[in-house]
Amino acid sequence: MSAVTAQSYNLRPAFDVRSNLARTFALLHQNPYVGTLGVFIAAGLATLNGRMISVGLPDIRGAMGFGFDEASWITTAYNMAQMFIGPFSVFLGAMLGSRRVLLYSGTVFVLCSILLPFSPSLRVMLGLQVISGLSSGTFYPLALGYALNALPLRYVIYAIGVYAMDIIGVTGVGTALVAWYTEHLSWHWIFWQSAFVTPLMILCIYLAVPPPPKRSGPKPALSWRGFLYGSLGLSLIYGALDQGERLDWLNSGVIVGLLVTAAFLLAVTIIRRWLSPNPMVNAIFVVNRNTMLLAATLFSFRFVLLAIALLLPAVLSVTQHYRPLETGSVLLWIIPPLIITGLVAARLMRRFDNRLVFATGFTIVAIACLLNTQLTSAWAGDNFFVSQIVIGCGLAMAFVALVGSIVQNSFATGALTNPINILTYSSFIHCVRLFGGEVGTAIMQRLVSVREQFHSNMIGLHVDGGNWLTSERLAAIAHGLFPNSTGSEEAQARAALIVGGQVKTQAYALAYSDGYLAIALVAALTIILIACLKPMKIIFDSDSPTAPK
């Protein structure tokens, strides 16, 4: 009897462990909140990975021994692959289910992230970047769709708020993470971070996202050639925009070749669509007033987002020679107001007209950018504290309202009642999102370049070698440099270079001020677009009679 009792006592801990695991699995199995966490991690990873590669490109280039021009294709290859797979991923999710697409693509993404730092050559790295972009490009468009279908209606607007903070937040966090990794660990972690975080996303999706229901009846006959031609054409245009400023646009044969090939592929896509309509696409559905206006506001928001994604890092790098670690600490200031205002905006969207919240967000962004138009070459990180707080509030409110309006419009137009319409709508919005960011970046880079040349010429008119003020300044600088120079001629030459650098710094400061002014103007024009939106009598309140069922 004692032996049996001892044996039973020894088996009891193992039985308790199994029962606890079973209860845990039952709680997580097809839990919509766990699934939402998984897809939101996926959406954040897709944005964060691209941001970190862009910020960490100088470290990658130096460690691998690549030149500036050839290394610039590392980010371009990744972004082009995301553009290519973006429209495809929505349709793949419809045919195979979001669960299967995200699980397979997540696994491929982990493998690529592990192997990328060991690339023996640029060609291998570019190939892995393409595969990485194709896999991670499926994350973003499939994330919000699952949350909308899985969560109770009263929590949908809060999911939209978290989703918005997720996307904007990683833009600010990415710079700080890259700086910390390169300072304390290694540049390898720019890629390896995704390899450690993605398995959590895969686990959440595996446990919580249910497989798609089995289809009854014959499968629709689909032509993937139209998708292939169209996606390839869009990705080539994306590549031309990404490399345009560096290669001097139409003066480069590479840019002309990319654009001509893209135009041919898009023409073939249109012809094929006309002669052999695809049953999975309903292009006429997006020809709607509110849909087009929301696409324009999304385009504008991607341009406005450059205030923190491009202008602020550039200002601090050029005028104060900040390293990414120092720039990252400034960008992190937007996180607290982002979280607080995002939740407030989500609450307001439940009670008020979305256009009011939407316009308020862009108004706040315009105010913050007008504050930054006063910048000078003496501005350091602390000078941006107030404007960063303000712009964090504005971006959170604007993006929550934007995503909420896009979702409301899907209800108002009846997109959710027809799977073909929602697929077309999702693909259209996703393409606008990608192109909005890239076109905005290309325009801003060109604007800063042109305005820097203008201001440099204008300042140069007043920095004349024969002017007594210029002569005195050169003489004073040369006098200070004389002890460390071989003679007066070298000291004067070095003084001239210093003055030239000061002129260039002042010209860039004025050009970046013009960039902030351009963003403020775009935000003001976007408010006019918002005013033109038709009211959507759908609010995210489960007690409202106008709430979608």
Coordinates of C-alpha atoms in Angstrom, one line a residue:
M1 CA 0.0 0.0 0.0
S2 CA 2.8 2.4 0.8
A3 CA 4.5 1.7 -2.5
V4 CA 1.3 2.5 -4.4
T5 CA 0.8 5.7 -2.4
A6 CA 4.4 6.8 -3.1
Q7 CA 3.9 6.1 -6.8
S8 CA 0.7 8.1 -6.9
Y9 CA 2.4 10.9 -5.0
N10 CA 5.2 11.0 -7.6
L11 CA 2.8 11.1 -10.5
R12 CA 0.6 13.9 -9.1
P13 CA 3.1 16.8 -9.9
A14 CA 3.3 15.7 -13.6
F15 CA -0.5 15.4 -13.7
D16 CA -0.9 19.0 -12.3
V17 CA 1.6 20.4 -14.8
R18 CA -0.4 18.7 -17.7
S19 CA -3.7 20.0 -16.3
N20 CA -2.3 23.5 -15.9
L21 CA -1.0 23.5 -19.4
A22 CA -4.4 22.2 -20.7
R23 CA -6.2 25.0 -18.9
T24 CA -3.7 27.6 -20.2
F25 CA -4.1 26.3 -23.7
A26 CA -7.9 26.4 -23.4
L27 CA -7.8 30.0 -22.3
L28 CA -5.5 31.0 -25.3
H29 CA -7.2 28.8 -27.9
Q30 CA -8.9 31.1 -30.4
N31 CA -8.9 33.9 -27.9
P32 CA -9.5 37.1 -30.0
Y33 CA -7.4 39.3 -27.7
V34 CA -4.4 37.0 -28.0
G35 CA -4.9 36.9 -31.7
T36 CA -5.1 40.7 -31.9
L37 CA -1.9 40.9 -29.9
G38 CA -0.2 38.6 -32.4
V39 CA -1.3 40.5 -35.5
F40 CA -0.4 43.9 -33.9
I41 CA 3.1 42.6 -33.1
A42 CA 3.3 41.7 -36.8
A43 CA 2.2 45.1 -38.0
G44 CA 4.7 46.8 -35.6
L45 CA 7.5 44.5 -36.7
A46 CA 6.9 45.3 -40.4
T47 CA 7.3 49.0 -39.8
L48 CA 10.0 48.7 -37.2
N49 CA 12.2 46.5 -39.2
G50 CA 12.2 48.8 -42.2
R51 CA 12.9 51.8 -40.0
M52 CA 15.8 50.1 -38.2
I53 CA 17.4 49.1 -41.4
S54 CA 17.1 52.6 -42.8
V55 CA 18.6 54.2 -39.6
G56 CA 21.3 51.6 -39.2
L57 CA 22.4 51.5 -42.8
P58 CA 25.6 53.5 -42.2
D59 CA 26.7 50.8 -39.6
I60 CA 25.7 48.0 -41.9
R61 CA 27.6 49.6 -44.7
G62 CA 30.7 50.2 -42.6
A63 CA 30.7 46.7 -41.1
M64 CA 30.2 44.9 -44.5
G65 CA 32.6 47.2 -46.4
F66 CA 29.9 48.4 -48.9
G67 CA 30.1 51.7 -50.8
F68 CA 27.4 54.4 -50.3
D69 CA 25.7 53.9 -53.7
E70 CA 25.6 50.2 -53.7
A71 CA 24.5 50.0 -50.0
S72 CA 21.6 52.3 -50.7
W73 CA 19.9 49.4 -52.5
I74 CA 19.7 47.4 -49.3
T75 CA 16.7 49.4 -48.1
T76 CA 15.3 49.8 -51.6
A77 CA 15.2 46.1 -52.2
Y78 CA 13.3 45.5 -48.9
N79 CA 10.8 48.3 -49.6
M80 CA 10.2 47.2 -53.2
A81 CA 9.5 43.6 -52.0
Q82 CA 7.0 44.9 -49.5
M83 CA 5.3 46.9 -52.2
F84 CA 5.2 43.9 -54.5
I85 CA 3.7 41.5 -51.9
G86 CA 1.3 44.1 -50.4
P87 CA -1.6 43.7 -52.8
F88 CA -0.9 40.0 -53.1
S89 CA -1.1 39.4 -49.3
V90 CA -4.7 40.6 -49.0
F91 CA -5.8 38.1 -51.7
L92 CA -3.6 35.3 -50.3
G93 CA -5.3 36.0 -46.9
A94 CA -8.7 35.6 -48.5
M95 CA -7.8 32.4 -50.3
L96 CA -5.6 30.7 -47.7
G97 CA -6.6 32.5 -44.5
S98 CA -4.7 35.0 -42.5
R99 CA -3.5 32.3 -40.1
R100 CA -1.7 30.3 -42.7
V101 CA -0.2 33.2 -44.5
L102 CA 1.1 34.8 -41.3
L103 CA 2.5 31.6 -39.9
Y104 CA 4.5 30.7 -43.1
S105 CA 5.7 34.2 -43.8
G106 CA 6.7 34.7 -40.1
T107 CA 8.8 31.6 -40.2
V108 CA 10.5 32.7 -43.4
F109 CA 11.1 36.2 -41.9
V110 CA 12.8 34.7 -38.8
L111 CA 15.2 32.6 -41.0
C112 CA 16.1 35.7 -43.1
S113 CA 16.6 37.8 -40.0
I114 CA 19.0 35.3 -38.6
L115 CA 21.0 34.9 -41.9
L116 CA 21.2 38.5 -43.0
P117 CA 24.2 39.5 -40.8
F118 CA 26.2 36.6 -42.2
S119 CA 25.8 37.6 -45.9
P120 CA 29.1 37.1 -47.6
S121 CA 28.4 39.7 -50.4
L122 CA 26.1 42.5 -51.4
R123 CA 24.2 40.2 -53.8
V124 CA 23.4 37.7 -51.1
M125 CA 22.3 40.4 -48.7
L126 CA 20.0 42.0 -51.4
G127 CA 18.5 38.6 -52.1
L128 CA 17.8 37.9 -48.4
Q129 CA 16.4 41.4 -48.1
V130 CA 13.9 40.7 -51.0
I131 CA 12.8 37.5 -49.3
S132 CA 12.5 39.3 -46.0
G133 CA 10.5 42.1 -47.5
L134 CA 8.2 39.6 -49.3
S135 CA 7.5 37.8 -46.0
S136 CA 7.2 40.8 -43.7
G137 CA 5.1 42.6 -46.3
T138 CA 2.2 40.3 -45.5
F139 CA 2.1 41.4 -41.9
Y140 CA 0.8 44.9 -42.1
P141 CA -2.3 44.5 -44.4
L142 CA -3.6 41.4 -42.6
A143 CA -3.4 42.9 -39.0
L144 CA -6.3 45.3 -38.7
G145 CA -8.7 43.1 -40.7
Y146 CA -8.4 40.3 -38.2
A147 CA -9.0 42.7 -35.2
L148 CA -12.1 44.1 -36.8
N149 CA -13.6 40.7 -37.4
A150 CA -12.6 39.1 -34.1
L151 CA -13.1 41.8 -31.4
P152 CA -16.4 42.9 -29.9
L153 CA -17.7 46.1 -31.5
R154 CA -17.2 48.2 -28.3
Y155 CA -13.5 47.4 -28.3
V156 CA -12.9 47.9 -32.0
I157 CA -12.1 51.6 -31.7
Y158 CA -9.6 50.9 -28.9
A159 CA -8.0 48.3 -31.2
I160 CA -7.7 51.0 -33.8
G161 CA -6.1 53.3 -31.2
V162 CA -3.6 50.7 -30.2
Y163 CA -2.9 49.9 -33.9
A164 CA -2.3 53.6 -34.6
M165 CA 0.0 54.0 -31.6
D166 CA 1.8 50.9 -32.6
I167 CA 2.7 52.2 -36.1
I168 CA 3.6 55.7 -35.1
G169 CA 5.4 54.6 -31.9
V170 CA 7.9 52.3 -33.7
T171 CA 8.9 55.2 -36.0
G172 CA 10.2 57.0 -32.9
V173 CA 11.5 53.9 -31.1
G174 CA 13.4 52.5 -34.1
T175 CA 16.2 55.1 -34.0
A176 CA 16.8 54.7 -30.3
L177 CA 16.9 50.9 -30.6
V178 CA 19.4 51.0 -33.4
A179 CA 21.6 53.4 -31.5
W180 CA 21.5 51.2 -28.3
Y181 CA 22.3 48.0 -30.2
T182 CA 25.3 49.5 -32.1
E183 CA 26.6 51.2 -28.9
H184 CA 26.2 48.3 -26.5
L185 CA 25.8 45.1 -28.5
S186 CA 26.4 44.8 -32.2
W187 CA 24.9 46.0 -35.6
H188 CA 23.8 42.3 -36.1
W189 CA 20.9 43.0 -33.7
I190 CA 19.3 45.3 -36.2
F191 CA 18.2 42.1 -37.9
W192 CA 18.3 39.6 -35.0
Q193 CA 15.8 41.6 -32.9
S194 CA 13.1 40.5 -35.4
A195 CA 14.3 36.9 -35.1
F196 CA 13.6 37.0 -31.4
V197 CA 10.3 38.9 -31.4
T198 CA 8.6 37.2 -34.4
P199 CA 8.3 33.8 -32.7
L200 CA 6.0 35.5 -30.1
M201 CA 3.8 36.7 -32.9
I202 CA 3.8 33.2 -34.5
L203 CA 2.8 31.6 -31.1
C204 CA -0.1 34.1 -30.6
I205 CA -1.4 33.5 -34.1
Y206 CA -1.0 29.7 -33.9
L207 CA -2.9 29.5 -30.6
A208 CA -5.6 32.2 -31.2
V209 CA -6.3 32.7 -34.9
P210 CA -8.6 30.1 -36.2
P211 CA -8.1 28.4 -39.5
P212 CA -10.5 29.6 -42.3
P213 CA -13.7 27.6 -42.8
K214 CA -13.7 25.0 -45.5
R215 CA -15.0 26.3 -48.8
S216 CA -18.1 24.7 -50.3
G217 CA -18.5 24.4 -54.1
P218 CA -15.9 24.9 -56.8
K219 CA -13.1 27.4 -56.2
P220 CA -13.2 30.6 -58.4
A221 CA -10.9 30.6 -61.4
L222 CA -8.2 33.2 -60.7
S223 CA -5.6 34.7 -63.0
W224 CA -2.4 35.5 -61.0
R225 CA -0.8 37.0 -64.0
G226 CA -2.7 40.3 -63.6
F227 CA -1.6 40.4 -60.0
L228 CA 2.0 39.7 -60.9
Y229 CA 2.2 42.4 -63.6
G230 CA 0.5 45.0 -61.5
S231 CA 2.5 44.3 -58.3
L232 CA 5.8 44.2 -60.2
G233 CA 4.9 47.5 -62.0
L234 CA 4.1 49.2 -58.7
S235 CA 7.3 47.9 -57.0
L236 CA 9.4 49.3 -59.9
I237 CA 7.8 52.7 -59.5
Y238 CA 8.5 52.5 -55.8
G239 CA 12.1 51.7 -56.5
A240 CA 12.4 54.7 -58.9
L241 CA 11.0 57.0 -56.2
D242 CA 13.4 55.6 -53.6
Q243 CA 16.5 56.0 -55.7
G244 CA 15.4 59.1 -57.7
E245 CA 17.0 61.8 -55.6
R246 CA 20.3 60.0 -55.4
L247 CA 20.5 59.2 -59.2
D248 CA 19.2 62.6 -60.3
W249 CA 15.8 61.4 -61.5
L250 CA 15.2 61.4 -65.3
N251 CA 18.9 62.1 -65.9
S252 CA 19.6 58.6 -64.9
G253 CA 19.1 55.6 -67.2
V254 CA 18.3 53.4 -64.3
I255 CA 15.3 55.6 -63.2
V256 CA 14.1 55.9 -66.8
G257 CA 14.3 52.2 -67.3
L258 CA 12.4 51.5 -64.1
L259 CA 9.6 53.9 -64.9
V260 CA 9.3 52.8 -68.6
T261 CA 9.1 49.1 -67.5
A262 CA 6.6 49.9 -64.8
A263 CA 4.4 51.8 -67.3
F264 CA 4.5 48.9 -69.7
L265 CA 3.6 46.4 -66.9
L266 CA 0.7 48.6 -65.6
A267 CA -0.6 49.0 -69.2
V268 CA -0.5 45.2 -69.6
T269 CA -2.4 44.8 -66.3
I270 CA -5.1 47.2 -67.4
I271 CA -5.5 45.5 -70.8
R272 CA -5.6 42.1 -69.2
R273 CA -8.2 43.3 -66.7
W274 CA -10.3 44.7 -69.5
L275 CA -10.1 41.5 -71.6
S276 CA -10.3 39.0 -68.8
P277 CA -11.9 40.4 -65.6
N278 CA -10.7 38.9 -62.4
P279 CA -13.5 37.8 -60.1
M280 CA -11.4 38.8 -57.0
V281 CA -11.2 42.5 -58.0
N282 CA -13.9 45.2 -58.1
A283 CA -12.1 48.3 -59.0
I284 CA -15.3 50.4 -59.5
F285 CA -16.0 49.9 -55.8
V286 CA -13.3 52.3 -54.7
V287 CA -14.6 55.1 -57.0
N288 CA -16.4 56.7 -54.2
R289 CA -16.2 60.2 -52.8
N290 CA -15.3 59.4 -49.2
T291 CA -13.0 56.6 -50.3
M292 CA -11.0 58.9 -52.5
L293 CA -10.9 61.7 -50.0
L294 CA -9.7 59.3 -47.3
A295 CA -7.0 58.0 -49.6
A296 CA -5.9 61.6 -50.1
T297 CA -5.8 62.2 -46.4
L298 CA -3.8 59.0 -45.9
F299 CA -1.4 60.2 -48.5
S300 CA -1.1 63.5 -46.7
F301 CA -0.6 61.9 -43.3
R302 CA 2.3 59.9 -44.6
F303 CA 3.8 63.2 -45.7
V304 CA 3.1 64.8 -42.4
L305 CA 4.8 61.9 -40.6
L306 CA 8.1 63.0 -42.1
A307 CA 8.3 65.7 -39.4
I308 CA 9.6 63.0 -37.0
A309 CA 10.7 60.3 -39.5
L310 CA 13.0 62.5 -41.7
L311 CA 13.2 66.2 -40.7
L312 CA 14.0 66.1 -37.0
P313 CA 16.8 63.4 -37.4
A314 CA 18.2 65.4 -40.3
V315 CA 18.2 68.7 -38.5
L316 CA 20.0 67.3 -35.4
S317 CA 22.5 65.4 -37.6
V318 CA 23.4 68.3 -39.8
T319 CA 23.4 71.2 -37.4
Q320 CA 24.5 69.6 -34.2
H321 CA 26.2 66.4 -35.5
Y322 CA 24.0 64.2 -33.2
R323 CA 24.5 60.5 -33.3
P324 CA 21.5 58.2 -33.6
L325 CA 21.7 57.5 -29.8
E326 CA 21.2 61.2 -29.1
T327 CA 18.6 61.7 -31.8
G328 CA 16.7 58.7 -30.5
S329 CA 16.3 60.1 -27.1
V330 CA 14.7 63.2 -28.6
L331 CA 12.3 61.1 -30.7
L332 CA 11.3 59.2 -27.6
W333 CA 9.7 62.3 -26.2
I334 CA 6.6 61.7 -28.4
I335 CA 5.8 58.3 -26.8
P336 CA 4.0 59.5 -23.6
P337 CA 1.7 62.0 -25.4
L338 CA 1.2 59.5 -28.2
I339 CA -0.1 56.9 -25.7
I340 CA -2.3 59.3 -23.7
T341 CA -3.7 61.1 -26.8
G342 CA -4.3 57.9 -28.7
L343 CA -6.5 56.6 -25.9
V344 CA -8.3 59.9 -25.6
A345 CA -8.9 60.0 -29.4
A346 CA -10.3 56.5 -29.4
R347 CA -12.7 57.6 -26.6
L348 CA -13.7 60.7 -28.5
M349 CA -14.4 58.7 -31.7
R350 CA -17.0 56.7 -29.8
R351 CA -19.0 59.9 -29.1
F352 CA -18.3 62.5 -31.7
D353 CA -18.2 63.0 -35.4
N354 CA -14.9 61.5 -36.7
R355 CA -14.3 64.6 -38.8
L356 CA -14.0 66.8 -35.8
V357 CA -11.4 64.5 -34.2
F358 CA -9.6 64.1 -37.5
A359 CA -9.4 67.9 -38.2
T360 CA -8.2 68.6 -34.6
G361 CA -5.3 66.2 -35.0
F362 CA -4.1 67.8 -38.2
T363 CA -4.5 71.3 -36.6
I364 CA -2.3 70.3 -33.7
V365 CA 0.3 68.9 -36.1
A366 CA 0.3 72.2 -38.1
I367 CA 0.8 74.2 -34.9
A368 CA 3.8 72.0 -33.9
C369 CA 5.4 72.4 -37.4
L370 CA 4.9 76.2 -37.3
L371 CA 6.8 76.2 -34.0
N372 CA 9.6 74.4 -35.7
T373 CA 9.8 76.8 -38.6
Q374 CA 11.6 79.1 -36.1
L375 CA 14.6 76.8 -35.9
T376 CA 18.1 78.0 -36.3
S377 CA 21.4 76.3 -36.6
A378 CA 21.9 76.8 -32.9
W379 CA 18.8 74.6 -32.0
A380 CA 19.7 71.4 -30.1
G381 CA 17.6 68.6 -28.8
D382 CA 16.1 70.5 -25.9
N383 CA 14.7 73.2 -28.2
F384 CA 12.4 70.6 -29.8
F385 CA 10.9 69.4 -26.5
V386 CA 7.6 71.5 -26.7
S387 CA 7.1 70.8 -30.4
Q388 CA 7.7 67.1 -29.9
I389 CA 5.1 66.9 -27.2
V390 CA 2.6 68.8 -29.3
I391 CA 3.3 66.8 -32.5
G392 CA 3.0 63.5 -30.6
C393 CA -0.5 64.6 -29.5
G394 CA -1.5 65.7 -33.0
L395 CA -0.1 62.6 -34.8
A396 CA -1.9 60.2 -32.4
M397 CA -5.2 62.0 -32.8
A398 CA -5.0 62.3 -36.5
F399 CA -4.0 58.7 -37.2
V400 CA -6.5 57.2 -34.8
A401 CA -9.2 59.3 -36.5
L402 CA -7.8 58.4 -40.0
V403 CA -7.8 54.6 -39.4
G404 CA -11.2 54.9 -37.7
S405 CA -12.6 56.8 -40.6
I406 CA -11.3 54.2 -43.1
V407 CA -13.0 51.5 -41.0
Q408 CA -16.2 53.5 -40.7
N409 CA -16.1 54.0 -44.5
S410 CA -15.9 50.3 -45.0
F411 CA -19.1 49.9 -43.0
A412 CA -20.8 52.8 -44.7
T413 CA -20.1 51.6 -48.2
G414 CA -21.1 48.0 -47.4
A415 CA -17.6 46.7 -48.1
L416 CA -17.8 44.2 -45.3
T417 CA -20.9 42.6 -46.7
N418 CA -19.0 41.5 -49.9
P419 CA -15.6 39.7 -49.6
I420 CA -14.6 40.9 -53.1
N421 CA -15.2 44.5 -52.1
I422 CA -13.4 44.4 -48.9
L423 CA -10.4 42.8 -50.6
T424 CA -10.3 45.5 -53.2
Y425 CA -10.7 48.2 -50.6
S426 CA -8.0 46.8 -48.4
S427 CA -5.5 46.5 -51.3
F428 CA -6.2 50.0 -52.5
I429 CA -5.7 51.5 -49.0
H430 CA -2.5 49.5 -48.5
C431 CA -1.0 50.7 -51.8
V432 CA -1.9 54.3 -51.0
R433 CA -0.2 53.9 -47.6
L434 CA 3.1 52.6 -49.2
F435 CA 3.1 55.1 -52.0
G436 CA 2.2 58.0 -49.7
G437 CA 5.3 57.4 -47.6
E438 CA 7.6 57.0 -50.5
V439 CA 6.3 59.9 -52.6
G440 CA 6.3 62.1 -49.5
T441 CA 9.9 61.2 -48.8
A442 CA 10.9 61.9 -52.4
I443 CA 9.2 65.3 -52.4
M444 CA 10.7 66.3 -49.1
Q445 CA 14.2 65.3 -50.1
R446 CA 13.9 67.2 -53.3
L447 CA 12.4 70.2 -51.5
V448 CA 15.2 70.3 -49.0
S449 CA 17.8 70.0 -51.7
V450 CA 16.4 72.8 -53.8
R451 CA 15.9 75.1 -50.9
E452 CA 19.4 74.5 -49.5
Q453 CA 20.8 75.5 -52.9
F454 CA 18.7 78.6 -52.9
H455 CA 19.6 79.7 -49.4
S456 CA 23.2 78.8 -50.0
N457 CA 23.3 81.2 -53.0
M458 CA 21.4 83.9 -51.1
I459 CA 23.8 83.7 -48.1
G460 CA 26.7 83.5 -50.5
L461 CA 25.8 86.9 -52.0
H462 CA 26.5 88.5 -48.6
V463 CA 29.6 86.5 -47.9
D464 CA 31.9 88.2 -50.4
G465 CA 35.6 87.9 -50.2
G466 CA 36.0 91.6 -50.6
N467 CA 33.5 92.5 -47.9
W468 CA 35.2 93.8 -44.7
L469 CA 33.0 91.7 -42.4
T470 CA 33.9 88.6 -44.3
S471 CA 37.6 89.6 -44.3
E472 CA 37.6 90.2 -40.6
R473 CA 35.9 86.9 -39.9
L474 CA 38.4 85.0 -42.1
A475 CA 41.3 86.8 -40.5
A476 CA 40.0 85.9 -37.0
I477 CA 39.6 82.3 -37.8
A478 CA 42.9 82.1 -39.6
H479 CA 44.6 83.6 -36.6
G480 CA 43.2 81.0 -34.3
L481 CA 44.3 78.2 -36.7
F482 CA 47.8 79.5 -37.4
P483 CA 49.5 77.7 -34.5
N484 CA 48.4 74.3 -35.9
S485 CA 49.1 75.2 -39.5
T486 CA 52.3 75.1 -41.6
G487 CA 51.9 78.7 -42.5
S488 CA 49.6 81.6 -43.1
E489 CA 48.4 80.3 -46.5
E490 CA 47.2 77.0 -45.0
A491 CA 45.6 78.8 -42.1
Q492 CA 43.6 81.0 -44.5
A493 CA 42.6 78.0 -46.6
R494 CA 41.3 76.2 -43.6
A495 CA 39.5 79.3 -42.4
A496 CA 37.8 79.6 -45.8
L497 CA 36.6 75.9 -45.5
I498 CA 35.2 76.6 -42.1
V499 CA 33.3 79.6 -43.3
G500 CA 32.0 77.6 -46.2
G501 CA 30.8 74.9 -43.8
Q502 CA 29.1 77.5 -41.7
V503 CA 27.3 78.9 -44.7
K504 CA 26.2 75.3 -45.7
T505 CA 24.9 74.7 -42.2
Q506 CA 22.9 77.9 -42.1
A507 CA 21.5 77.1 -45.6
Y508 CA 20.4 73.6 -44.4
A509 CA 18.8 75.0 -41.3
L510 CA 16.7 77.4 -43.4
A511 CA 15.9 74.5 -45.8
Y512 CA 14.6 72.3 -43.0
S513 CA 12.6 75.3 -41.7
D514 CA 11.0 75.4 -45.2
G515 CA 10.3 71.7 -44.9
Y516 CA 8.4 72.2 -41.6
L517 CA 6.4 75.0 -43.3
A518 CA 5.5 72.7 -46.2
I519 CA 4.2 70.1 -43.7
A520 CA 2.2 72.7 -41.9
L521 CA 0.6 73.8 -45.3
V522 CA -0.1 70.2 -46.2
A523 CA -1.8 69.7 -42.8
A524 CA -3.9 72.8 -43.4
L525 CA -5.0 71.6 -46.9
T526 CA -5.8 68.2 -45.4
I527 CA -8.3 69.9 -43.0
I528 CA -10.1 71.2 -46.1
L529 CA -10.2 67.7 -47.5
I530 CA -11.7 66.4 -44.2
A531 CA -14.3 69.1 -44.3
C532 CA -15.4 67.7 -47.7
L533 CA -16.0 64.2 -46.3
K534 CA -19.6 63.1 -46.2
P535 CA -20.7 62.4 -42.6
M536 CA -20.7 58.7 -41.8
K537 CA -23.5 57.9 -39.4
I538 CA -21.6 55.1 -37.8
I539 CA -19.9 55.5 -34.4
F540 CA -18.1 52.8 -32.4
D541 CA -20.5 52.6 -29.6
S542 CA -22.3 49.3 -29.0
D543 CA -25.3 51.1 -27.5
S544 CA -25.8 53.3 -30.6
P545 CA -28.5 52.5 -33.0
T546 CA -26.2 53.4 -35.9
A547 CA -23.5 51.0 -34.9
P548 CA -22.8 48.3 -37.4
K549 CA -24.1 44.9 -36.6

